[in-house]
Amino acid sequence: MGKPEDTERKKLKDVEISVPIVYGNAAFWLGKKASEYQSHKWTVYVRGATNEDLSVVVKRVVFQLHSSFNNPTRVVESAPFELSESGWGEFEIAITLYFHNDVCEKPLNLYHHLKLYPEDESGPMSIKKPVVVEFYNEIVFTEPSESFLARVQNYPAVTFPRLPAGFTLPSSAPIEDESKRKRGDTKDHPLNQWFLNFSEADELLQLAAARQQVQAHIAKLRRQISVIDGQNQQFKSSSDQ
Amino acid sequence: MDAKDILGLPKTPLPITQEKKPRPQKDSQRKPDGISREVYALTGGLAPLMPSIDASQLKRRPPSDEKITWQWLPFTSSARKDDLQLYHWVRVVNGVPPTGDYSFAKYNKSVDVIKYTDEEYEKYLTDPVWTKEETDQLFDLCERFDLRFIVIADRFPTFRTVEELKDRYYSVSRAILIARAPSPGEVAGHPLVKEPYNVSQETERKRALSMVLSQTKQQERKDAEVLAEAKRIAESRMAAQGAEEPDLPVTSDIGPESVERAIGHGDTISPSSVQVPSAAVAPSTSIMADNASTLASLRMLRVYLRTYALEQMVQAASSSAGLRTIKRVEQTLQDLEVNLKPKVPTKAVCAEHLELRKEILTLLNLQKQLQYKEAEGSSFRDGSYGDMPGTPKRSHRVVDQDRTFVPDAISFGGERAGKREQKRKGPGRVSETPSSPAHKRPRKMKASDL
C-alpha cells in the first residue's frame, strides 16, 4: 500500500495553487521637459491582482530591456516588483519571475510590449494622466509541496486551493512583521489610482450568455436535422418500392 | 537617426531606445552573380561545399598513345552449358583483344537445391502428408524454377498452398543437412537449422496482410482512430506514470466525463453551472484523450500561466478541426461579442471559454450535417445529384431567421441579421425556382437594403 507520506503526496497531485497577477506599464509624457530621446517616463511592473504582496511567492523579477539601454538586464530583488526608466521607444520587455525554492525551481517568462503613446494618436497628450496597459493572468503551480502550502496558507496574494479530505497541513509560520509586509504590497502605491480593475464577473456573464445562445441554436439544428432525416427516410422507402 | 544619415552628420551616442526589437541581421553577404536571391536561398544560402562534378573529368580524352579500334569478334560464355559461339563488337586496344570470360557470365547465379537419395528418403524424410512422388516432383520444380514458390505452386500437379510447399522443401532440406553433417555442431550455424520455417506463423501473417489490404476505407479510418486514441491514452498514462501516479486516476478522469456526455441532452441546459454536459453530436472520445494528455503535460510543467493552459486546451479541443473551421469559430466568438482571449482569465472564466468554443465547434458540425442532409433530400426529390449549387440557398429558407444570430452557412451575422431581408416562400418546399432575388447569393448588406 505504501507509507502514509506516499498517500499524502499522491493526494496533492490534483491540487494546484494559483497566484493572480497583473503586469503591465504606466507611462507619463514629460511634456515640455521632454527631450528627443527622453520623451516619457515609464514604469513596468508585476503586482498582485488585488495589490497584495507577491514576495511570499516571488523571490525576484528580472526585466530584460531593449539592448540600447545601459545594463538592459535589470534585477529587482524585492517587492514591489517594478522598474522605472525614461525613453522614447516602445519595445518588448521580457519579464522573468523567479520563485522561492520551496515554491518552484523553474522561472516563468512573461512578455509585455511597452506602451507609451495613447491609442488615439490624434488626441492631446497629458502630463498628468499616464498611458496604462495592464494584463491579468494567473500563475498556476501544480503539485505544490507541503512546505509551500503551509507557508502561504494565510497570505491573501495566493488563491489557496481546497485540500483533499483528511489532509492536514502543519501550521504555518507566523505572518511577518506588519511594517515589513506593508512595503511589498501595492495598495498605497503612487500609481495605484491608475491601476485597472479586473473582475471576472462581467466576463463570466458574457460567456454564459453566449453559451446559452449557442446551446439554443444547437437544439434547434438538432430538431431540424431529425425532421430532415424523417423526410429522407420517406424518400428512401418510397424509392425502394 | 535617418535624417542625420542623409545629411551625413555623425550620430550622437545616447542610450536611446529604438523602435521595434532588434531584427536578426539579414544575410547581406549575397553571392548571387547570375542567380536571383531566392534561388540562391534554396541551396541554403551558401555555395556548395564540394563540387558535385569535377569539371576536369568531363572532357577527358583517352591517352593518345593508345590506339583504339572496334572489332566484330566471336565469344563464348561460361554460363552456357553448350559451346554456342556468338559474335559481338569488342573494344580492341593496340591490336590486343580483351581477355577473360564473358562479362555477364558472373550474373548466372543459381540455387543449390539438395538432391536426396532414395535411402535417405526412407530414413529421414518420410511424411504422413507427402508421398515420395510428390516430394520428388516438388524438388524437381524447385530446381527448375530456382525456388520461385509461386510459380512452383502454380505448376504443382496436386493442389498445395505456397506455405505447404515451402514447409516441405525447407524441412526436407533441413533434415538432409542435419543427417549428412558429420556432427550436429557443424551445421548449427546454418540458417536453415537455426531458424526453421514456421508454417502456422507464415499462414497467419499472410492472412493478416491480406485482411489489411482488403479493408474498406471506412474500416481503415476506424482503425486509425482507435490506434490514435490508444496511443494518446498510452501517452497520458506514461506522463502520469512519470509523475508517480497510478493509472487509475487518469482513466477515471475520463470515465465520469464521458458518462456525462452520454447522459446530457441539449434540452436540459442550466447556463449557470459550469459542468454543463456539452451537447456533442458525436461523442468524441479522442478529444477526451487529447484533453487528458494536455492536462497531464501541463501538470508536468510545475508552473505555467493560466492563459498558456487555456491555449493548450483550446488547441487540443480543436485538433481535429481545419484552419477554416477554427477561423469560423473565432468569427462566431466575435459575433457573440466574446473576447477571443479572455480579459480576466481566471480558472472559471477559462473553463467557460473552453466549453463555449467546444459548443461552437459542435454547432458548426451540426450546420454542416444539416447541409448534407438537405442536399441528400433534394437529390431524392429531383432525382439528380447535380443540384449542389442550389443547396446553400435552401438552407437559407428552411432555417429560421434569428434576430441576433443568423445561422448562415456563409457568415454569422450579429447585428447585421436584423436588417437583412429574406423573402421566404413557404416552409421550404422546392417547387419554386431556385433563383428568387433575395436568394441569388448571400451578399453583403448594402444601404439600399434598409
Coordinates of C-alpha atoms in Angstrom, one line a residue, chain A:
Chain A
M1 CA 0.0 0.0 0.0
G2 CA 2.7 2.5 0.8
K3 CA 3.7 4.7 3.6
P4 CA 1.4 7.5 4.8
E5 CA 3.6 10.1 3.3
D6 CA 3.2 8.5 -0.1
T7 CA -0.5 8.6 0.1
E8 CA -0.4 12.2 1.2
R9 CA 1.9 13.0 -1.7
K10 CA -0.5 11.3 -4.0
K11 CA -3.3 13.4 -2.8
L12 CA -1.5 16.5 -3.6
K13 CA -1.4 15.5 -7.3
D14 CA -4.7 17.2 -8.2
V15 CA -4.0 20.2 -6.1
E16 CA -2.9 23.5 -7.7
I17 CA -2.2 26.9 -6.2
S18 CA -2.8 29.9 -8.3
V19 CA -1.5 33.4 -7.8
P20 CA -3.4 36.1 -9.7
I21 CA -1.2 38.8 -11.0
V22 CA -1.4 41.9 -13.1
Y23 CA 1.5 43.0 -15.2
G24 CA 2.0 46.0 -17.5
N25 CA 3.2 49.5 -17.6
A26 CA 2.3 53.1 -16.9
A27 CA 3.9 55.9 -18.9
F28 CA 3.9 59.6 -18.3
W29 CA 4.6 62.1 -21.0
L30 CA 7.1 64.6 -19.9
G31 CA 5.5 67.5 -21.7
K32 CA 7.8 70.5 -22.1
K33 CA 10.5 68.7 -20.2
A34 CA 10.6 66.0 -22.9
S35 CA 13.7 65.8 -25.0
E36 CA 14.0 63.9 -28.2
Y37 CA 15.3 60.8 -26.6
Q38 CA 13.6 61.0 -23.3
S39 CA 10.1 61.9 -24.0
H40 CA 8.4 59.6 -21.5
K41 CA 9.0 58.3 -18.0
W42 CA 7.6 54.8 -17.7
T43 CA 7.3 52.1 -15.1
V44 CA 6.9 48.4 -15.9
Y45 CA 5.7 46.2 -13.1
V46 CA 4.2 43.0 -11.8
R47 CA 1.8 43.2 -9.0
G48 CA -0.7 41.1 -7.2
A49 CA -4.1 41.3 -8.8
T50 CA -5.6 42.6 -5.6
N51 CA -2.5 44.6 -4.8
E52 CA -1.3 42.1 -2.3
D53 CA 2.4 41.4 -1.7
L54 CA 3.8 38.9 -4.2
S55 CA 7.1 38.3 -2.3
V56 CA 5.5 35.4 -0.4
V57 CA 5.9 33.5 -3.7
V58 CA 8.2 35.5 -5.9
K59 CA 11.9 35.8 -5.0
R60 CA 13.0 38.2 -7.7
V61 CA 12.0 39.5 -11.0
V62 CA 14.3 40.2 -13.9
F63 CA 13.2 42.8 -16.5
Q64 CA 15.1 42.5 -19.8
L65 CA 15.0 45.8 -21.7
H66 CA 16.0 46.8 -25.2
S67 CA 19.7 46.5 -25.8
S68 CA 20.1 50.2 -26.3
F69 CA 19.6 50.7 -22.6
N70 CA 22.6 50.6 -20.2
N71 CA 22.6 47.3 -18.4
P72 CA 19.5 46.1 -20.1
T73 CA 19.1 43.2 -17.6
R74 CA 17.5 44.8 -14.5
V75 CA 17.1 42.6 -11.5
V76 CA 14.5 43.6 -8.8
E77 CA 15.1 41.7 -5.6
S78 CA 12.1 42.8 -3.6
A79 CA 8.5 43.8 -3.8
P80 CA 7.1 45.9 -5.3
F81 CA 8.5 44.3 -8.5
E82 CA 8.8 47.3 -10.8
L83 CA 11.2 49.2 -12.9
S84 CA 11.2 52.8 -13.9
E85 CA 13.1 54.3 -16.8
S86 CA 12.8 57.1 -19.3
G87 CA 12.9 56.9 -23.1
W88 CA 11.0 57.4 -26.3
G89 CA 10.6 54.0 -27.9
E90 CA 8.1 51.1 -27.4
F91 CA 9.6 47.6 -27.4
E92 CA 9.0 44.2 -25.9
I93 CA 10.2 43.6 -22.4
A94 CA 10.9 40.1 -21.2
I95 CA 9.9 39.6 -17.6
T96 CA 11.2 36.6 -15.8
L97 CA 9.8 35.6 -12.4
Y98 CA 11.9 33.6 -10.1
F99 CA 10.2 31.9 -7.2
H100 CA 11.3 30.8 -3.8
N101 CA 12.9 27.4 -3.6
D102 CA 10.1 25.6 -1.9
V103 CA 7.7 27.1 -4.5
C104 CA 9.2 26.2 -7.8
E105 CA 12.7 25.8 -9.2
K106 CA 11.8 26.8 -12.7
P107 CA 11.4 30.5 -13.6
L108 CA 8.4 31.8 -15.6
N109 CA 8.5 34.2 -18.5
L110 CA 6.1 36.9 -19.4
Y111 CA 6.3 39.3 -22.3
H112 CA 5.0 42.8 -22.3
H113 CA 5.0 45.3 -25.1
L114 CA 5.8 48.7 -23.6
K115 CA 3.2 51.2 -24.5
L116 CA 4.0 54.9 -24.3
Y117 CA 1.6 56.5 -26.8
P118 CA -2.1 56.6 -26.4
E119 CA -4.4 54.6 -28.7
D120 CA -5.9 57.7 -30.1
E121 CA -2.9 59.2 -31.7
S122 CA -4.6 62.4 -32.6
G123 CA -5.7 63.2 -29.1
P124 CA -3.8 65.5 -26.8
M125 CA -1.1 64.0 -24.6
S126 CA -1.4 64.8 -21.0
I127 CA 1.3 65.1 -18.4
K128 CA -0.9 64.2 -15.6
K129 CA -2.7 61.2 -16.9
P130 CA -0.4 58.3 -17.8
V131 CA -0.9 55.7 -20.6
V132 CA -1.6 52.5 -18.7
V133 CA -1.7 49.0 -20.2
E134 CA -2.2 46.0 -17.9
F135 CA -2.8 42.4 -18.3
Y136 CA -4.4 39.9 -15.9
N137 CA -3.1 36.4 -15.6
E138 CA -2.7 33.7 -13.1
I139 CA 0.4 31.7 -12.2
V140 CA -0.6 28.1 -11.6
F141 CA 1.6 25.9 -9.5
T142 CA 0.9 22.2 -9.9
E143 CA 1.7 19.6 -7.2
P144 CA 2.7 22.1 -4.6
S145 CA 5.0 20.9 -1.8
E146 CA 3.7 20.7 1.7
S147 CA 6.1 23.3 2.9
F148 CA 4.9 25.6 0.2
L149 CA 1.3 25.1 1.1
A150 CA 2.0 25.5 4.8
R151 CA 3.9 28.7 4.3
V152 CA 1.4 30.5 2.2
Q153 CA -1.8 29.4 3.7
N154 CA -2.5 32.8 5.3
Y155 CA -1.4 35.1 2.6
P156 CA -4.1 36.8 0.5
A157 CA -1.9 37.1 -2.5
V158 CA -2.3 33.4 -3.1
T159 CA -5.5 31.6 -4.1
F160 CA -5.4 28.7 -1.7
P161 CA -6.8 25.5 -3.1
R162 CA -9.3 23.2 -1.4
L163 CA -7.3 20.4 0.0
P164 CA -8.4 16.8 -0.3
A165 CA -10.4 15.5 2.6
G166 CA -8.5 14.5 5.7
F167 CA -5.4 16.3 4.6
T168 CA -3.8 18.4 7.3
L169 CA -1.1 21.0 7.0
P170 CA 1.4 21.8 9.6
S171 CA 0.6 25.3 11.0
S172 CA 2.3 28.0 9.1
A173 CA 5.0 30.3 10.4
P174 CA 3.6 33.4 11.9
I175 CA 3.0 36.2 9.4
E176 CA 5.9 38.6 9.2
D177 CA 6.1 41.9 10.8
E178 CA 3.2 44.1 9.6
S179 CA 5.5 47.0 8.7
K180 CA 7.8 44.8 6.7
R181 CA 4.9 43.4 4.7
K182 CA 3.3 46.8 4.1
R183 CA 6.1 47.8 1.8
G184 CA 5.7 44.9 -0.5
D185 CA 2.1 45.3 -1.4
T186 CA 0.8 47.9 -3.9
K187 CA -2.3 49.1 -2.1
D188 CA -0.7 52.5 -1.4
H189 CA 1.4 52.6 -4.5
P190 CA 1.7 56.0 -6.1
L191 CA 0.3 54.6 -9.3
N192 CA -2.5 52.9 -7.5
Q193 CA -5.1 55.3 -8.8
W194 CA -4.4 54.2 -12.4
F195 CA -4.5 50.5 -11.8
L196 CA -7.2 48.7 -13.7
N197 CA -9.8 46.6 -12.1
F198 CA -10.2 43.1 -13.3
S199 CA -13.5 41.5 -12.4
E200 CA -14.3 38.0 -13.7
A201 CA -18.0 38.5 -13.1
D202 CA -18.5 40.5 -16.3
E203 CA -16.7 38.1 -18.4
L204 CA -18.5 35.1 -16.9
L205 CA -21.8 36.8 -17.6
Q206 CA -20.8 37.4 -21.2
L207 CA -19.7 33.8 -21.6
A208 CA -22.8 32.4 -20.0
A209 CA -25.0 34.4 -22.3
A210 CA -23.0 33.3 -25.3
R211 CA -23.2 29.7 -24.3
Q212 CA -26.9 29.9 -23.9
Q213 CA -27.3 31.3 -27.4
V214 CA -25.2 28.6 -28.9
Q215 CA -26.9 25.9 -27.0
A216 CA -30.3 27.1 -28.1
H217 CA -29.1 27.0 -31.6
I218 CA -27.7 23.6 -31.3
A219 CA -31.0 22.3 -30.0
K220 CA -32.9 23.9 -32.9
L221 CA -30.5 22.5 -35.5
R222 CA -30.9 19.1 -33.9
R223 CA -34.6 19.3 -34.3
Q224 CA -34.3 20.4 -37.9
I225 CA -31.9 17.5 -38.6
S226 CA -34.3 15.0 -37.2
V227 CA -37.1 16.4 -39.4
I228 CA -35.0 16.1 -42.5
D229 CA -34.0 12.6 -41.5
G230 CA -37.6 11.7 -41.3
Q231 CA -38.2 13.2 -44.8
N232 CA -35.2 11.4 -46.3
Q233 CA -36.3 8.2 -44.8
Q234 CA -39.7 8.5 -46.6
F235 CA -37.9 9.1 -49.8
K236 CA -35.7 6.1 -49.4
S237 CA -38.5 3.8 -48.6
S238 CA -40.6 5.1 -51.4
S239 CA -37.8 4.6 -53.9
D240 CA -37.3 1.1 -52.7
Q241 CA -40.9 0.1 -53.7

